[in-house]
Short mmCIF file of C-alpha atoms in Angstrom, two decimals:
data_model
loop_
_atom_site.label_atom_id
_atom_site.label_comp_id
_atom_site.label_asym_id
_atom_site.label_seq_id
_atom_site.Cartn_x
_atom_site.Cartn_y
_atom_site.Cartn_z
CA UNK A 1 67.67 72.53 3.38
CA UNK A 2 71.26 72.18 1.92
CA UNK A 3 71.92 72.81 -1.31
CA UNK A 4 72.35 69.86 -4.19
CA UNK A 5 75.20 70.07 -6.30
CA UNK A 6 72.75 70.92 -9.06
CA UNK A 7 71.03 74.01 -7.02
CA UNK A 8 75.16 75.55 -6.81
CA UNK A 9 76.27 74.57 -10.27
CA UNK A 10 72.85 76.14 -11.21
CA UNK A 11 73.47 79.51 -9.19
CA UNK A 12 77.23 79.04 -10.85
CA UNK A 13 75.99 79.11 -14.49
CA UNK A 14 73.27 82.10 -13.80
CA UNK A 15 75.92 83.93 -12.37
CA UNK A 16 78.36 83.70 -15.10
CA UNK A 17 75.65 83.98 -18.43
CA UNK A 18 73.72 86.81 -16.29
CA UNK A 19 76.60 88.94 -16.49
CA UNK A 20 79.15 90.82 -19.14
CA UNK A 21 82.47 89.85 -17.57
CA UNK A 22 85.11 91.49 -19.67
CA UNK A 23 87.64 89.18 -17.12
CA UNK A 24 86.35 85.97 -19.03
CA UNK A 25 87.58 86.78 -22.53
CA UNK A 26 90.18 85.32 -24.10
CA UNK A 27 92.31 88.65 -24.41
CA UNK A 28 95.79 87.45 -24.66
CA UNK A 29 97.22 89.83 -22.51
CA UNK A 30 100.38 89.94 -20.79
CA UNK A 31 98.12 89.74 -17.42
CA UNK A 32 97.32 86.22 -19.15
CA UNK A 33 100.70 85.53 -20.59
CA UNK A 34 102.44 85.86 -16.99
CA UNK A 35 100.26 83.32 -15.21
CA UNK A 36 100.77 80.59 -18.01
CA UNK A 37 104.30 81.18 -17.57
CA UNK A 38 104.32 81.00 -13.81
CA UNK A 39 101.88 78.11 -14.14
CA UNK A 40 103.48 76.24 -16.95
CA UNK A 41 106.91 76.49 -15.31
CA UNK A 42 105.97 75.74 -11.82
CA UNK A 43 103.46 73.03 -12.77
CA UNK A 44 106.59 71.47 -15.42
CA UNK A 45 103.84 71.00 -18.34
CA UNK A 46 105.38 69.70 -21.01
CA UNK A 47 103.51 69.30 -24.89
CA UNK A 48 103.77 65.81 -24.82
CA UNK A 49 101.23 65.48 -22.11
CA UNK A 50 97.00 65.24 -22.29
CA UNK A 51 95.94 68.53 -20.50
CA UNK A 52 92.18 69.19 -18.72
CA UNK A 53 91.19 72.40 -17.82
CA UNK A 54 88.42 71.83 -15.74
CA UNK A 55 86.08 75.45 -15.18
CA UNK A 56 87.48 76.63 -19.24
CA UNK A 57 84.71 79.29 -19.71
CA UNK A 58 85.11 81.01 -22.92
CA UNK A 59 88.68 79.84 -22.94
CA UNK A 60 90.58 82.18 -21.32
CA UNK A 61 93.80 80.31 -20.66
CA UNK A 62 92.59 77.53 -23.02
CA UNK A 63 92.95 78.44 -26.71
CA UNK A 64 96.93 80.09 -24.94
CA UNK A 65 98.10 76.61 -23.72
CA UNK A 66 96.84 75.40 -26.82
CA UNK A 67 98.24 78.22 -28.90
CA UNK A 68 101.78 77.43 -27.25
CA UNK A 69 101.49 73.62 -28.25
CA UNK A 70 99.46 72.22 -25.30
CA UNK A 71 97.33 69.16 -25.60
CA UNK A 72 94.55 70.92 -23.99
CA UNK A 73 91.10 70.13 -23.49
CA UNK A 74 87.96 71.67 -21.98
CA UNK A 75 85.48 70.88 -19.59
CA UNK A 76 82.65 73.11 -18.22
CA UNK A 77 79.22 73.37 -16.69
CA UNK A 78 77.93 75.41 -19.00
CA UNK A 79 77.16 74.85 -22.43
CA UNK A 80 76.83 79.10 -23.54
CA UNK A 81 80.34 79.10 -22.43
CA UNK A 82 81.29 76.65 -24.32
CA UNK A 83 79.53 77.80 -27.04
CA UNK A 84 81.69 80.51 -26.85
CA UNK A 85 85.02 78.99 -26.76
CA UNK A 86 83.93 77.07 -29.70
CA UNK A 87 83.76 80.88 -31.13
CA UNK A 88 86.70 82.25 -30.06
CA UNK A 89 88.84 79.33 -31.32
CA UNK A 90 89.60 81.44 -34.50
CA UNK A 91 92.90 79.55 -35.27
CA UNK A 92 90.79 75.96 -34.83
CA UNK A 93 92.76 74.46 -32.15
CA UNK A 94 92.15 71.11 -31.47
CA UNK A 95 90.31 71.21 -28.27
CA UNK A 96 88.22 68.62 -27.32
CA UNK A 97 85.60 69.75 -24.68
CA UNK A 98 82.75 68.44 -22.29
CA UNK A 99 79.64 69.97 -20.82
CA UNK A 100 79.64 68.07 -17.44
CA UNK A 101 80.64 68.50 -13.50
CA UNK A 102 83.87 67.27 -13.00
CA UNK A 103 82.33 64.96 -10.32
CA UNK A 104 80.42 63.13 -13.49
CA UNK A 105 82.80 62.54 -15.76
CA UNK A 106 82.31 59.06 -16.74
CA UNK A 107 84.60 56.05 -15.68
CA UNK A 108 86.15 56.12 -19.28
CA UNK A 109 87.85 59.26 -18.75
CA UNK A 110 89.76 57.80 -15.33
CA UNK A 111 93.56 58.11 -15.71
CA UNK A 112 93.18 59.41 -19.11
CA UNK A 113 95.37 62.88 -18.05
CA UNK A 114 98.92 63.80 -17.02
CA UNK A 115 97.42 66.62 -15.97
CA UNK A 116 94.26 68.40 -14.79
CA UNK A 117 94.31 72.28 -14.30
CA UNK A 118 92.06 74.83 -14.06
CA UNK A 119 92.20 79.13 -13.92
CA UNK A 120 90.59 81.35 -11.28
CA UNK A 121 87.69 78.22 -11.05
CA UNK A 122 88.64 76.44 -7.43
CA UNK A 123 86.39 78.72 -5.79
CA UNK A 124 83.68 78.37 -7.48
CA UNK A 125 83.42 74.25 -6.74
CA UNK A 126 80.49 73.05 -4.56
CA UNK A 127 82.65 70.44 -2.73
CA UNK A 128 86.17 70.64 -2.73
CA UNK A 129 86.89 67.27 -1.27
CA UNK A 130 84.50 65.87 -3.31
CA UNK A 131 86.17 67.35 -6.44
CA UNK A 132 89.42 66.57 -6.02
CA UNK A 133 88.68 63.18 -5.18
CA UNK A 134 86.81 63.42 -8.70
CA UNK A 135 90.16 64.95 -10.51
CA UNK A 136 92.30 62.59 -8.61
CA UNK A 137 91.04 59.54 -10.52
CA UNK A 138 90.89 61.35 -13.85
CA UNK A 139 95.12 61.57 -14.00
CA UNK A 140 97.28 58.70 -14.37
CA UNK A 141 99.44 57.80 -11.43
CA UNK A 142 101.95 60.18 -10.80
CA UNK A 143 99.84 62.91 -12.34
CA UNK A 144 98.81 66.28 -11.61
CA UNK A 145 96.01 68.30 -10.42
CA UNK A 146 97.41 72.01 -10.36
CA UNK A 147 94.76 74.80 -9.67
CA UNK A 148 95.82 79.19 -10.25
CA UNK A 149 93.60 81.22 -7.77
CA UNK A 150 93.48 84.39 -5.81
CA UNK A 151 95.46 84.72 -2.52
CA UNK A 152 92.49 85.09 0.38
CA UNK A 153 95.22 87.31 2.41
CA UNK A 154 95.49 89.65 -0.41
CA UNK A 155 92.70 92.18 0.51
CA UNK A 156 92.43 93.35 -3.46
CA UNK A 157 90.77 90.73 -4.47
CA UNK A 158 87.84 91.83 -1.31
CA UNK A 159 87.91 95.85 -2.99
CA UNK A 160 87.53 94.36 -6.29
CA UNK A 161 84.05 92.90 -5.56
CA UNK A 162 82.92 95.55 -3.12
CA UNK A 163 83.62 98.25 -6.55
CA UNK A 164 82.85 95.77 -9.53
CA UNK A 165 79.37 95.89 -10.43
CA UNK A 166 79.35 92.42 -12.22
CA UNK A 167 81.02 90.47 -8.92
CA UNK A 168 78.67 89.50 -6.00
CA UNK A 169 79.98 87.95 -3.03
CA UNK A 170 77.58 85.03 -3.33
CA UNK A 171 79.23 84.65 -6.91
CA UNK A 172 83.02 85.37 -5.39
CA UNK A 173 83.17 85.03 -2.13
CA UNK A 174 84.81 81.64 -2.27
CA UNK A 175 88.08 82.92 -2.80
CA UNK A 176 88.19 83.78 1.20
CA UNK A 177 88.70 79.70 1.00
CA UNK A 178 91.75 80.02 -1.39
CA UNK A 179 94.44 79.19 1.67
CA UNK A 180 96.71 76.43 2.68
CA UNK A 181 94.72 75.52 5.26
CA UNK A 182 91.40 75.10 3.45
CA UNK A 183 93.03 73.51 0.53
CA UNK A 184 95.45 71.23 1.58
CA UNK A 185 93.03 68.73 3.58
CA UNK A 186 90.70 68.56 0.60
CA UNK A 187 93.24 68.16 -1.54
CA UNK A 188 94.66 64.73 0.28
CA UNK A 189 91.25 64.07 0.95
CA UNK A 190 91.06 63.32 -3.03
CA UNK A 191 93.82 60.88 -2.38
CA UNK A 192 97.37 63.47 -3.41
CA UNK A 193 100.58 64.31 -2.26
CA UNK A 194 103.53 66.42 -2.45
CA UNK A 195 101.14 69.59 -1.97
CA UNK A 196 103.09 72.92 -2.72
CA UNK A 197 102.61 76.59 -3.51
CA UNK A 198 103.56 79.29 -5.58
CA UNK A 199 102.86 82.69 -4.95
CA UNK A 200 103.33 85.60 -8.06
CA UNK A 201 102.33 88.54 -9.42
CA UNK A 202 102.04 92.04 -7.92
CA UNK A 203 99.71 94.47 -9.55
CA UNK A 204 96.43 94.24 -10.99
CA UNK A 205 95.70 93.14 -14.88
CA UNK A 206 95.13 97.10 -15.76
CA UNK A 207 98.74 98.12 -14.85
CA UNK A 208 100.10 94.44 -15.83
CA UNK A 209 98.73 95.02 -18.99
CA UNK A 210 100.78 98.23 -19.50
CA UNK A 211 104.19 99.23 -21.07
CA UNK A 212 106.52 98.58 -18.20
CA UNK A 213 103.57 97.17 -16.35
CA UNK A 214 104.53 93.36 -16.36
CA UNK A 215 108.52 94.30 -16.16
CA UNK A 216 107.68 95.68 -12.75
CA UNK A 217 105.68 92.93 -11.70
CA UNK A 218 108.53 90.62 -12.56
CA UNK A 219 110.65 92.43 -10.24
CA UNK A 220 108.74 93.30 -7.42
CA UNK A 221 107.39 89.78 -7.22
CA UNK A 222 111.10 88.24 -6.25
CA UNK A 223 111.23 90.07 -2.92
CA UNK A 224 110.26 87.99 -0.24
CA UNK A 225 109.00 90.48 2.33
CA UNK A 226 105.65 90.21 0.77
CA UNK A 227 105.69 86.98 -1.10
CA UNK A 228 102.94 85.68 1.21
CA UNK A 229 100.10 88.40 0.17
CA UNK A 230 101.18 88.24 -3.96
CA UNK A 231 97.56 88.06 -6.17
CA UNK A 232 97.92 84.97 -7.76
CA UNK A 233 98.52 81.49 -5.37
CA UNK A 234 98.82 77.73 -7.24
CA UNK A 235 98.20 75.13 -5.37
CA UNK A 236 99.43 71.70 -6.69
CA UNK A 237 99.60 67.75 -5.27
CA UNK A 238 100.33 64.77 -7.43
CA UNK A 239 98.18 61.55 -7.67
CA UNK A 240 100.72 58.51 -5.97
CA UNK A 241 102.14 55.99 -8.51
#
């Protein structure tokens, strides 16, 4: 029998409260700092807008947008997480945040976003149709729904669970669907347009995160004979209006 919704969000949570993933915390690094300023560019966020980051967790790239000025909120399917953004949020941002699947928000929160986002969380969504058509409605017209996640043709991200004791492929092995071609229908199957990519970064967080690390990065990423297998792929459409 097929999985509910409620059987995958369940193996989702067990997977992510079962384990110590150092790769959840809200580090600030410049791994962190160089995809919110590839995302925020590309994606033209501005501070005026109402922000959802669907998938938060502990607030990875949360409490940074909101650091920066972001009208950010949160939204998760699991309440420990969220506990632990709460935690994190030394500075007392103001982020609002909800313990739901995107696919039950309520009818109140329909068009109530310029923008909804999310961090390394696509593949990790029972139903991708299903979801989009869920984030769709949630943005006003001639919003946003902008997601960061791995490149499936960049073999890394395959070594990286294979070596990392805390990574399964059950848990993982979604990002194989992280690709044009699996994205795009679902995404105009939610109802948007205007679908584009950006493809960045270069080297993984623990040489990002060194001295001349991210300076590298930044200048091995322009060249386009390898633009196509770069780590870090966002895929974004806009809601018609």
């Amino acid at each position: 029998m097929p999985k509910t919704f409620q059987d995958h969000n369940q193996d989702v949570i067990d997977y992510y409260e079962g384990r110590s993933k150092g790769n959840m915390l809200p580090t600030g690094s410049p791994y962190i700092t160089h995809h919110l300023d590839e995302f925020t560019r590309f994606c033209g966020l501005t501070k005026d807008q109402r922000i959802l980051d669907v998938g938060c967790g502990m607030g990875r790239y949360t409490l940074y947008l909101a650091e920066r000025g972001y009208k950010v909120e949160g939204m998760d399917i699991s309440p420990y997480l969220l506990e632990q953004l709460n935690k994190f949020n030394v500075a007392h941002y103001n982020i609002p945040t909800y313990c739901m699947d995107v696919v039950d928000a309520p009818q109140e929160m329909n068009g109530q976003f310029d923008a909804v986002v999310g961090f390394f969380v696509l593949h990790h969504m029972h139903d991708l149709a299903a979801c989009y058509t869920a984030m769709t409605r949630l943005v006003k017209p001639g919003g946003i729904v902008a997601f960061l996640e791995p490149n499936a043709y960049n073999v890394a991200y395959y070594i990286q669970i294979m070596v990392t004791p805390t990574m399964t492929w059950k848990g993982d092995g979604g990002m194989a669907k992280m690709r044009p071609n699996v994205i795009f229908p679902a995404m105009k199957a939610g109802g948007l347009t205007n679908l584009r990519t950006h493809r960045f970064g270069f080297f993984p967080p623990f040489i990002t995160n060194t001295r001349v690390g991210l300076w590298l990065e930044k200048r091995l990423e322009r060249f386009p004979l390898w633009r196509e297998l770069l780590p870090g792929t966002i895929f974004i459409g806009q809601k018609p209006g």
